[in-house]
Amino acid sequence: MIKNSEYYTSSFFLSRGLFLGIGYKLMFNESGKSILFSSLLGMIIGIFLIKSIYNLSKFKDNLLLKYLKLFILIFILLTSILSITSYIISFYLFDSNFYLIIIPLFLLLIYSTGLKNNAEFKTANILIVLRILIFILVILGLLVNIKTKFFIFNIGNNYTNIIKSSLIFAFLTVAPYLTLTNYMNNISSKKVIINYIINALLVILLLALIISVLGIDLISLYRYPEYMALKKISILDFINNYENIFSIGYLLDNFMILIITLNYIKKNYKKPTVAFIILLLFLYLICFIKFNMKYVIISYNYLPYMIIIFLSIYLLFKYLSTRHQD
Amino acid sequence: MKKIIILILFIIPLCGCDFEELNNLGIVTGLYINYEAGNYETYVEIINDKVNEYKVLPVSYIYEGDGKTLGESINNIRNKINKDLYFNHLELLVLNYNVLYNDINVINDYLLRSPLISNHIVTLLTNSDISKIASSQSKNNNVTSSFIISLIKINKKINTLIPSDDYDFKIAELKSKKFTSIGSIEIGSENIYLDNTLIINDHEILLKLNNEDSIIYNSLINKSTITITFDGIELKAKLNSIEFDKDISAKYSLEVISNTKYDLDDVNSLNKITILFNEKMKLNIKNFIKKLQSNNIDLFSLKEKISSYKDYDFNIEVNSKITKKGELVS
């Protein structure tokens, strides 16, 4: 069992992790100027999703559901490992050898899966101090540099794209909560929902600030608008170029998703599963991502949708199976 | 023990990062590009990092390269120097008009695609010989790009021109086919000088603003403090707010710089000054907007609101208040 505080701190990391490079960009591509509206819509869908995950978590998974859940977790891990490595290659170690970047990362992941006593949640409890500090600095830094003419809240008229975008928001914020289902029932449903709403609102706040700093035109140019917005932070004309320090926050979010998900798999599936998945992630990176940009683009465009499809099927099947149990 | 083994394993990859010694970097501060007959002619200005006690060395070096693409011309420069070109401190980009007429996005794309190139670059256009601009300061032993940047900073104080250093915002505007402004620089008989702002769209220069228009442009678009002189009084004016609808309404706060005519302790005089300022600004803004309308330039996105934008007669309202009158009693 974990403490309630560990649940809250972990969820703080989990709700934002899948947005780096993938979630934000996909949402911008789909809904453009209506992104804030679709995010709010996404949050409402997300509340229903988190409520249903909470209610269904009281029932045990049968074998089919267990492996369906494993698929979702694998897609979450693939999304996360792709975004963390591409991000490091793009902005931190662009000249370094690919293997020199991923080998330490994987060693750390292997090490983290060997820890006992819910060490991943305790890590979250420690890192939260740094994460909140970075988050506050980022919010303040962006607030100083916003241009009101860029802020746009448009409902738009392309409803298909808005719905797609809101589904991306809802599922990417909610999907990582699957790793907390074993501990959810220690907390009241009201608190779980409030916790989700706060986390989702923080994602929306960051999104609104990115739009207000860069503007929709510039966002459409960049692959990582969330990083480029940090580049614009300039306080009193001398606090500049802190983007690499501030963006460590994004890496922490992703890293926590990786270790919490891997530890969840270790605890809930047969012993070799987690080793097999780490190997799968490693092969995914060296066979597809390193050598061919085509697979990176395919992964960027389809992984979030795979999470949406599999999570929807999982929730539907689980709902049907619980009805059957009743 | 397990932890120690893992920590030792960590050391092996961590010490293998590629790195460049500072001495091996050619730090580029200025990039000057011309395009002629399908050929890019590029000049880079590299800061000299060597010091010699006995001999005065130039503070920067200019290297030239050409090629069918920008990348090719820069690679040709790389062949001539024994340093790795480092663009992260690039401050200035000067482009010939021909680059704009051909496709400015080619340059923008090349520069912004790399994470190693700064996006705080001042961009200027020129109709003069680019090689002369690049080497204009070598006789004075100045770094040309730093000289031009200082010119711009000083100009900011005397409020004629403010070419923006938000390079990527300009590119985004150009890419989405919006109207944007770029400053210009020319070379006279002896020295380089900052010329007026150009309003551009896509590959075209639509309008070159005169001094008066530049001041209004800076006030309305960049919201910078401007200086206005009339009737024996000189004022600094800062735009507090502006609303664009079917009418344009602007609010200014004023600071007295010099005054030889009015008694500034008299409320009626203060009122008279604000009324005169409002009238003058109203006229200037009206003329500026009319010029934009006649060239079919929509800098303020008014076409969405007004269908007959080109012929529309805007009602302009200017309000102001004096907030400072200086250290003299009256």
XYZ file of C-alpha atoms in Angstrom:
656
model
C 0.000 0.000 0.000
C 1.074 3.553 -0.590
C 0.333 6.698 1.355
C -2.304 9.089 0.043
C 0.388 11.736 -0.433
C 2.309 9.305 -2.659
C -0.800 8.829 -4.789
C -1.200 12.591 -5.237
C 2.457 13.231 -6.040
C 2.618 10.340 -8.526
C -0.536 11.507 -10.268
C 1.015 14.973 -10.600
C 3.759 13.462 -12.764
C 1.571 10.944 -14.576
C -1.071 13.309 -15.903
C 1.409 15.474 -17.820
C 4.040 12.994 -18.962
C 2.537 11.862 -22.257
C 2.163 15.395 -23.575
C 5.822 16.138 -24.232
C 6.385 16.301 -27.974
C 3.407 14.064 -28.700
C 0.239 15.103 -26.874
C 0.553 18.868 -27.289
C 1.675 18.693 -30.906
C -1.024 16.234 -31.923
C -3.668 18.387 -30.261
C -2.360 21.523 -31.984
C -2.431 19.715 -35.325
C -5.969 18.495 -34.824
C -7.730 21.477 -33.331
C -5.491 24.514 -34.039
C -7.143 27.620 -32.645
C -9.769 25.584 -30.769
C -7.179 23.789 -28.661
C -8.175 25.366 -25.359
C -11.832 24.626 -25.919
C -11.047 21.033 -26.852
C -8.814 20.697 -23.768
C -11.665 21.804 -21.511
C -13.960 19.367 -23.298
C -11.239 16.736 -22.885
C -11.103 17.422 -19.163
C -14.843 16.805 -18.864
C -14.494 13.501 -20.764
C -11.485 12.740 -18.550
C -13.604 13.193 -15.392
C -16.007 10.500 -16.633
C -13.078 8.257 -17.548
C -11.361 8.616 -14.174
C -14.678 8.060 -12.403
C -15.268 4.851 -14.364
C -11.664 3.664 -13.759
C -12.220 4.339 -10.053
C -15.509 2.424 -9.928
C -14.208 -0.480 -12.008
C -10.964 -0.761 -10.041
C -12.947 -2.440 -7.220
C -13.366 -5.484 -9.437
C -10.555 -7.827 -10.345
C -9.420 -8.204 -13.952
C -9.926 -11.528 -15.686
C -7.140 -12.886 -17.882
C -8.342 -11.124 -21.048
C -8.664 -7.792 -19.281
C -5.303 -8.250 -17.617
C -3.563 -8.632 -20.955
C -5.621 -5.897 -22.542
C -4.360 -3.659 -19.762
C -0.820 -4.840 -20.441
C -1.199 -3.683 -24.052
C -2.274 -0.217 -22.875
C 0.689 -0.053 -20.517
C 3.037 -1.069 -23.344
C 1.652 1.723 -25.537
C 2.099 4.179 -22.661
C 5.693 3.010 -22.254
C 6.376 3.246 -25.999
C 4.971 6.785 -26.114
C 6.948 7.806 -23.090
C 10.275 6.257 -24.126
C 9.909 7.754 -27.604
C 9.213 11.229 -26.303
C 11.989 11.171 -23.687
C 14.672 9.931 -26.121
C 13.636 12.203 -29.020
C 13.570 15.135 -26.651
C 17.038 14.424 -25.283
C 18.407 13.928 -28.799
C 16.759 17.135 -30.051
C 17.789 19.523 -27.311
C 20.303 18.098 -24.882
C 22.706 15.668 -26.527
C 22.179 16.219 -30.256
C 25.754 15.251 -31.186
C 26.115 12.297 -28.832
C 25.988 8.703 -29.856
C 22.467 7.296 -29.656
C 23.568 4.292 -27.580
C 25.342 6.521 -25.071
C 22.011 8.186 -24.437
C 19.767 5.163 -24.198
C 22.085 2.775 -22.339
C 22.220 4.880 -19.126
C 18.470 5.433 -19.408
C 17.806 1.709 -19.633
C 20.277 0.919 -16.851
C 18.337 3.311 -14.667
C 15.039 1.710 -15.668
C 16.388 -1.763 -14.909
C 17.697 -0.516 -11.575
C 14.340 1.066 -10.736
C 12.484 -2.204 -11.371
C 14.764 -3.990 -8.906
C 13.756 -1.754 -5.994
C 11.413 -2.809 -3.215
C 8.932 -1.147 -0.836
C 7.200 0.961 -3.505
C 10.397 2.928 -4.094
C 8.933 4.501 -7.257
C 6.243 6.279 -5.245
C 8.758 7.373 -2.640
C 10.889 8.768 -5.498
C 7.831 10.691 -6.685
C 7.403 12.049 -3.168
C 10.994 13.326 -3.190
C 11.060 14.653 -6.751
C 7.782 16.509 -6.319
C 9.596 19.327 -4.499
C 11.880 19.942 -7.476
C 9.005 19.432 -9.937
C 6.713 21.935 -8.235
C 9.542 24.453 -7.965
C 10.284 24.127 -11.696
C 6.568 24.275 -12.500
C 6.092 27.504 -10.530
C 9.175 29.088 -12.131
C 7.959 28.075 -15.604
C 4.479 29.461 -14.980
C 5.889 32.747 -13.629
C 8.452 32.986 -16.439
C 5.811 32.400 -19.090
C 3.339 34.769 -17.421
C 5.855 37.604 -17.654
C 6.320 37.000 -21.382
C 2.744 36.501 -22.563
C 1.347 38.583 -25.385
C -2.357 39.129 -24.939
C -2.918 39.359 -28.699
C -1.839 35.721 -29.038
C -4.282 34.315 -26.490
C -7.100 32.692 -28.327
C -10.129 30.800 -27.093
C -11.992 29.698 -30.169
C -14.823 27.188 -30.270
C -14.333 26.632 -34.004
C -16.535 24.707 -36.366
C -14.572 21.583 -37.255
C -16.260 19.376 -34.683
C -14.561 16.124 -35.747
C -11.123 17.585 -35.077
C -12.224 19.162 -31.800
C -13.601 15.819 -30.600
C -10.408 14.031 -31.712
C -8.308 16.586 -29.877
C -10.410 16.391 -26.721
C -10.217 12.591 -26.759
C -6.423 12.836 -27.013
C -6.408 15.178 -24.024
C -8.760 13.012 -21.979
C -7.068 9.687 -22.661
C -3.478 10.913 -22.377
C -4.168 12.504 -19.017
C -6.159 9.527 -17.721
C -4.349 6.478 -19.183
C -1.318 6.625 -16.833
C -3.741 6.476 -13.873
C -4.178 2.774 -14.728
C -0.933 2.218 -12.855
C -2.562 3.583 -9.687
C -5.714 1.446 -9.761
C -4.458 -0.827 -6.945
C -4.300 2.141 -4.592
C -7.249 4.224 -5.793
C -9.822 2.665 -3.521
C -8.046 3.853 -0.378
C -9.088 7.350 -1.388
C -12.636 8.624 -1.788
C -13.901 9.026 -5.359
C -14.425 12.733 -4.745
C -10.744 13.209 -3.888
C -9.618 11.184 -6.913
C -11.740 13.332 -9.205
C -10.629 16.606 -7.612
C -7.022 15.444 -7.916
C -7.582 14.702 -11.616
C -9.275 18.061 -12.224
C -6.384 19.940 -10.597
C -3.825 18.049 -12.703
C -5.831 18.537 -15.913
C -6.250 22.247 -15.170
C -2.487 22.553 -14.727
C -2.006 20.964 -18.168
C -4.519 23.450 -19.614
C -2.840 26.358 -17.813
C 0.512 25.433 -19.328
C -1.130 25.063 -22.718
C -2.789 28.488 -22.454
C 0.555 30.046 -21.502
C 2.372 28.367 -24.408
C -0.262 29.755 -26.794
C -0.043 33.215 -25.244
C 3.746 33.279 -25.482
C 4.250 31.817 -28.955
C 0.977 32.373 -30.808
C -0.736 29.792 -33.000
C 1.318 30.692 -36.106
C 4.631 29.984 -34.426
C 3.343 26.898 -32.630
C 2.468 25.387 -36.003
C 6.136 25.807 -37.041
C 7.782 24.045 -34.129
C 7.904 20.375 -33.225
C 8.310 21.119 -29.513
C 6.326 24.297 -28.809
C 6.502 23.526 -25.083
C 10.305 23.839 -25.227
C 10.334 26.859 -27.548
C 7.989 28.704 -25.191
C 10.550 28.175 -22.423
C 13.201 29.656 -24.726
C 11.224 32.893 -24.775
C 11.379 33.274 -21.001
C 13.217 36.459 -20.299
C 12.833 38.194 -16.973
C 14.123 41.762 -16.582
C 16.278 41.277 -19.713
C 18.960 39.320 -17.890
C 17.338 36.076 -16.725
C 17.528 34.306 -20.082
C 18.463 30.945 -21.574
C 17.128 28.836 -18.739
C 15.089 26.606 -21.061
C 17.258 23.541 -20.523
C 16.908 23.773 -16.761
C 13.172 24.449 -16.896
C 12.520 21.646 -19.364
C 13.997 19.091 -16.958
C 10.474 19.132 -15.523
C 9.137 17.530 -18.726
C 11.796 14.830 -18.496
C 10.926 14.121 -14.864
C 7.256 13.636 -15.818
C 8.195 11.154 -18.513
C 10.735 9.386 -16.383
C 8.208 8.893 -13.570
C 5.702 7.430 -16.046
C 8.353 4.946 -17.164
C 9.353 3.761 -13.713
C 5.850 3.693 -12.217
C 4.486 1.748 -15.207
C 7.381 -0.716 -15.263
C 7.041 -1.299 -11.529
C 3.299 -1.818 -11.909
C 3.967 -4.491 -14.553
C 6.580 -6.101 -12.311
C 4.163 -6.327 -9.393
C 1.085 -7.463 -11.295
C 2.341 -9.763 -14.025
C 4.489 -12.882 -14.148
C 8.158 -12.372 -13.414
C 9.723 -12.308 -16.911
C 7.101 -9.874 -18.295
C 8.873 -6.733 -17.138
C 12.233 -7.940 -18.460
C 10.572 -8.804 -21.760
C 8.995 -5.337 -21.953
C 12.263 -3.544 -21.195
C 13.855 -5.565 -23.976
C 10.928 -4.673 -26.236
C 11.379 -0.963 -25.510
C 15.087 -1.221 -26.187
C 14.540 -3.050 -29.469
C 11.821 -0.585 -30.443
C 14.291 2.258 -30.034
C 17.292 0.693 -31.741
C 15.442 -1.106 -34.563
C 12.875 1.506 -35.517
C 13.475 4.869 -33.973
C 17.222 5.214 -34.401
C 17.424 4.361 -38.046
C 14.212 5.548 -39.609
C 12.350 8.822 -39.186
C 9.366 7.183 -40.879
C 8.698 5.052 -37.789
C 9.093 8.049 -35.483
C 6.369 9.887 -37.388
C 4.149 6.797 -37.454
C 4.646 6.362 -33.700
C 3.945 10.051 -33.020
C 0.743 9.927 -35.046
C -0.658 6.564 -33.984
C 0.503 5.719 -30.450
C -1.947 8.120 -28.740
C -4.793 6.685 -30.812
C -3.754 3.150 -29.854
C -3.996 4.216 -26.199
C -7.460 5.668 -26.880
C -8.708 2.535 -28.666
C -7.295 -0.019 -26.223
C -8.331 1.909 -23.127
C -11.874 2.289 -24.489
C -12.066 -1.451 -25.235
C -10.626 -2.247 -21.802
C -13.164 -0.069 -19.991
C -16.030 -1.423 -22.069
C -15.051 -5.070 -21.497
C -14.454 -4.472 -17.821
C -17.830 -2.815 -17.475
C -19.471 -5.775 -19.234
C -17.583 -8.285 -17.098
C -18.588 -6.519 -13.850
C -22.218 -6.502 -14.942
C -21.870 -10.221 -15.545
C -20.345 -10.645 -12.063
C -23.229 -8.700 -10.471
C 27.319 -4.129 -4.279
C 24.664 -4.122 -7.024
C 24.404 -0.354 -6.720
C 28.157 0.091 -7.020
C 28.304 -2.069 -10.162
C 25.485 -0.070 -11.722
C 27.161 3.216 -10.782
C 30.423 2.059 -12.380
C 28.504 1.037 -15.507
C 27.020 4.530 -15.593
C 30.435 6.148 -15.690
C 31.409 4.439 -18.944
C 28.747 6.026 -21.189
C 28.667 9.341 -19.351
C 32.267 10.232 -20.090
C 31.835 9.664 -23.813
C 29.945 12.806 -24.771
C 31.142 14.563 -27.904
C 32.434 17.972 -27.039
C 34.119 20.858 -28.757
C 36.769 22.976 -27.124
C 35.953 26.687 -27.149
C 39.146 27.336 -29.119
C 37.856 25.162 -31.943
C 34.614 27.068 -32.348
C 34.210 29.851 -34.864
C 31.583 31.968 -33.082
C 29.397 33.524 -35.761
C 27.772 36.838 -34.833
C 26.624 38.018 -38.235
C 25.323 36.321 -41.349
C 25.016 38.313 -44.586
C 23.318 36.675 -47.548
C 22.853 37.646 -51.168
C 21.080 35.705 -53.900
C 21.889 36.251 -57.532
C 21.331 34.145 -60.642
C 20.519 30.987 -58.676
C 23.542 31.372 -56.447
C 23.754 32.126 -52.726
C 26.628 34.388 -51.757
C 27.119 34.181 -47.988
C 29.392 36.124 -45.644
C 29.868 35.087 -42.039
C 31.421 37.265 -39.399
C 33.429 35.342 -36.845
C 34.620 36.819 -33.567
C 38.375 36.714 -33.095
C 39.167 35.013 -29.789
C 42.959 35.432 -29.975
C 44.887 38.185 -28.223
C 48.366 39.286 -29.171
C 50.155 41.686 -26.850
C 52.504 43.071 -29.509
C 50.251 43.427 -32.478
C 46.692 44.694 -32.856
C 44.610 41.865 -34.286
C 41.260 42.419 -36.005
C 38.289 41.901 -33.672
C 36.436 39.830 -36.233
C 36.961 38.107 -39.564
C 34.650 37.958 -42.560
C 34.594 34.777 -44.662
C 32.803 34.337 -47.938
C 31.290 31.266 -49.533
C 28.877 30.608 -52.371
C 26.745 27.767 -53.577
C 23.448 26.786 -55.127
C 21.900 26.399 -51.687
C 22.517 28.205 -48.421
C 23.903 24.998 -46.921
C 26.364 24.620 -49.795
C 27.582 28.205 -49.446
C 28.089 27.774 -45.685
C 29.915 24.487 -46.261
C 32.232 26.333 -48.657
C 33.070 28.701 -45.809
C 33.736 25.703 -43.568
C 36.359 24.563 -46.079
C 38.243 27.825 -45.622
C 38.566 27.971 -41.859
C 40.018 25.632 -39.296
C 37.137 26.078 -36.872
C 33.667 24.649 -36.506
C 31.072 27.321 -37.279
C 28.964 27.924 -34.177
C 25.701 29.762 -34.811
C 24.246 29.796 -31.310
C 25.361 33.401 -30.756
C 24.179 34.651 -34.124
C 22.850 38.158 -33.531
C 22.314 39.610 -36.954
C 20.990 38.396 -40.267
C 21.228 40.768 -43.225
C 19.513 39.724 -46.435
C 19.568 41.303 -49.821
C 16.194 42.180 -51.377
C 16.831 39.401 -53.923
C 16.666 36.803 -51.154
C 13.201 38.060 -50.270
C 12.116 38.136 -53.924
C 13.363 34.556 -54.400
C 12.144 32.849 -51.220
C 13.043 34.107 -47.773
C 11.603 30.929 -46.237
C 14.561 28.925 -47.587
C 16.865 30.899 -45.287
C 14.458 30.807 -42.374
C 13.987 27.090 -42.678
C 17.725 26.443 -42.743
C 18.317 28.573 -39.664
C 15.411 27.467 -37.506
C 15.626 23.739 -38.197
C 18.789 23.390 -36.170
C 18.532 23.524 -32.381
C 22.038 25.023 -32.367
C 21.014 28.320 -33.931
C 19.677 31.083 -31.722
C 16.208 32.401 -32.520
C 16.904 35.857 -31.097
C 18.263 37.225 -34.346
C 17.784 40.750 -35.642
C 16.840 40.556 -39.304
C 17.453 43.394 -41.723
C 16.965 43.761 -45.468
C 19.215 45.727 -47.783
C 19.383 46.899 -51.339
C 23.115 47.691 -51.068
C 26.093 45.504 -51.816
C 26.072 42.864 -49.094
C 29.861 42.394 -49.081
C 30.363 46.117 -48.417
C 27.933 45.993 -45.497
C 29.643 42.910 -44.057
C 33.078 44.492 -44.161
C 32.008 48.082 -43.474
C 33.429 48.203 -39.961
C 36.702 46.353 -40.470
C 38.567 49.611 -41.140
C 37.383 50.937 -37.756
C 38.308 47.622 -36.114
C 34.700 47.084 -34.962
C 32.597 43.944 -35.145
C 30.093 44.900 -37.855
C 27.178 42.934 -36.403
C 27.723 44.364 -32.907
C 28.017 47.837 -34.434
C 24.672 47.409 -36.215
C 23.006 45.996 -33.086
C 24.227 49.039 -31.100
C 22.899 51.308 -33.832
C 19.514 49.664 -33.425
C 19.591 49.974 -29.617
C 20.418 53.675 -29.858
C 17.726 54.094 -32.473
C 15.311 52.561 -30.046
C 15.939 55.543 -27.786
C 15.316 58.039 -30.539
C 12.332 55.976 -31.664
C 12.536 55.870 -35.414
C 13.127 52.200 -36.034
C 12.920 49.074 -33.956
C 13.672 45.974 -35.999
C 12.478 43.156 -33.805
C 14.811 40.402 -32.657
C 11.925 37.945 -32.456
C 13.089 36.293 -35.616
C 10.850 33.248 -35.399
C 7.704 35.353 -34.914
C 8.507 37.128 -38.180
C 8.962 33.803 -39.912
C 5.679 32.507 -38.572
C 3.951 35.629 -39.912
C 5.621 35.224 -43.294
C 4.740 31.542 -43.485
C 1.100 32.210 -42.709
C 1.113 34.905 -45.436
C 0.491 37.701 -42.943
C 1.829 41.222 -43.230
C 5.040 41.722 -41.355
C 7.697 44.382 -40.975
C 11.454 44.120 -41.337
C 13.961 46.893 -40.772
C 16.419 47.856 -43.464
C 20.036 48.928 -43.621
C 21.888 50.649 -46.426
C 25.398 51.870 -47.089
C 26.015 55.519 -47.926
C 29.138 57.121 -49.369
C 31.097 56.273 -46.211
C 29.034 54.650 -43.502
C 26.212 52.222 -43.036
C 22.945 53.646 -41.744
C 19.628 52.241 -40.617
C 16.933 52.887 -43.163
C 13.189 52.827 -42.621
C 10.998 49.837 -41.888
C 9.650 47.778 -44.792
C 6.204 46.240 -44.741
C 6.345 42.913 -46.518
C 4.036 40.100 -47.403
C 5.084 36.812 -48.942
C 7.853 37.743 -51.438
C 6.953 41.376 -51.869
C 7.961 44.685 -50.333
C 4.659 46.516 -50.150
C 5.655 49.753 -48.482
C 8.664 51.567 -47.108
C 7.611 53.719 -44.181
C 8.912 57.251 -43.806
C 10.200 58.584 -40.451
C 6.844 59.870 -39.296
C 5.074 56.623 -40.192
C 7.807 54.595 -38.502
C 7.180 56.495 -35.265
C 3.447 55.823 -35.418
C 4.108 52.210 -36.396
C 6.388 51.723 -33.394
C 3.878 53.277 -31.086
C 0.882 51.293 -32.314
C 2.498 47.929 -33.086
C 5.531 47.714 -30.815
C 3.910 49.848 -28.100
C 7.192 51.660 -27.653
C 7.623 55.115 -26.167
C 7.826 57.786 -28.855
C 8.874 61.439 -28.878
C 6.547 64.085 -30.280
C 7.387 67.759 -30.717
C 4.924 70.565 -31.402
C 4.283 74.158 -30.460
C 7.428 74.647 -28.320
C 6.987 71.482 -26.296
C 8.590 68.055 -26.555
C 6.796 65.039 -25.095
C 7.470 61.364 -24.538
C 4.320 59.389 -25.294
C 3.590 55.843 -24.208
C 0.596 54.000 -25.562
C -1.443 52.599 -22.685
C -4.157 50.887 -24.662
C -5.548 50.695 -28.147
C -8.812 49.298 -29.419
C -9.414 48.459 -33.030
C -12.980 48.105 -34.031
C -14.893 50.097 -36.605
C -13.292 53.010 -34.777
C -9.772 53.239 -33.446
C -9.303 54.502 -29.943
C -5.891 55.021 -28.321
C -4.890 56.166 -24.845
C -1.484 57.694 -24.094
C 0.396 58.832 -21.038
C 2.757 61.752 -21.570
C 5.992 62.951 -20.057
C 7.345 66.458 -20.659
C 10.925 66.520 -21.946
C 11.248 70.238 -22.706
C 8.933 73.180 -22.638
C 9.525 76.831 -23.464
C 6.001 78.089 -23.833
C 3.499 76.752 -21.313
C 3.050 77.213 -17.601
C 2.937 73.623 -16.441
C 1.515 74.551 -13.051
C -1.618 75.760 -14.732
C -4.307 73.098 -15.236
C -5.643 74.877 -18.326
C -2.209 74.725 -19.947
C -1.987 71.014 -19.232
C -5.406 70.531 -20.797
C -4.358 72.548 -23.827
C -1.206 70.452 -24.277
C -3.158 67.193 -24.140
C -5.717 68.535 -26.617
C -2.952 69.591 -29.020
C -1.233 66.215 -28.614
C -4.503 64.363 -29.240
C -5.141 66.349 -32.405
C -1.612 65.782 -33.712
C -1.663 62.050 -32.998
C -5.124 61.729 -34.474
C -3.878 63.272 -37.707
C -0.701 61.168 -37.780
C -2.569 57.931 -37.110
C -5.167 58.822 -39.728
C -2.486 59.495 -42.343
C -0.696 56.283 -41.438
C -3.860 54.185 -41.657
C -4.802 55.866 -44.961
C -1.392 54.987 -46.384
C -1.883 51.383 -45.314
C -5.377 51.340 -46.807
C -4.236 52.743 -50.133
C -1.595 49.986 -50.345
C -4.161 47.391 -49.215
C -2.063 46.523 -46.155
C -3.997 45.199 -43.186
C -1.556 45.294 -40.266
C -4.262 45.288 -37.612
C -6.427 42.473 -39.039
C -9.288 44.882 -39.685
C -10.398 43.263 -42.928
C -12.178 40.560 -40.932
C -14.363 43.222 -39.324
C -14.747 45.666 -42.205
C -15.502 44.313 -45.657
C -14.821 47.574 -47.517
C -11.497 48.071 -45.677
C -9.710 49.903 -48.480
C -12.211 52.776 -48.662
C -13.403 52.824 -45.076
C -13.105 56.126 -43.266
C -11.936 55.319 -39.725
C -13.024 57.489 -36.868
C -9.921 57.928 -34.701
C -10.062 58.920 -31.090
C -6.973 59.769 -29.005
C -7.023 60.436 -25.272
C -4.021 61.378 -23.207
C -2.922 62.521 -19.779
C 0.306 64.106 -18.578
C 1.875 61.928 -15.895
C 5.270 63.647 -15.474
C 6.434 67.178 -16.034
C 10.059 66.901 -14.953
C 12.088 68.469 -12.165
C 11.417 72.121 -12.955
C 8.731 73.976 -11.027
C 6.747 74.954 -14.092
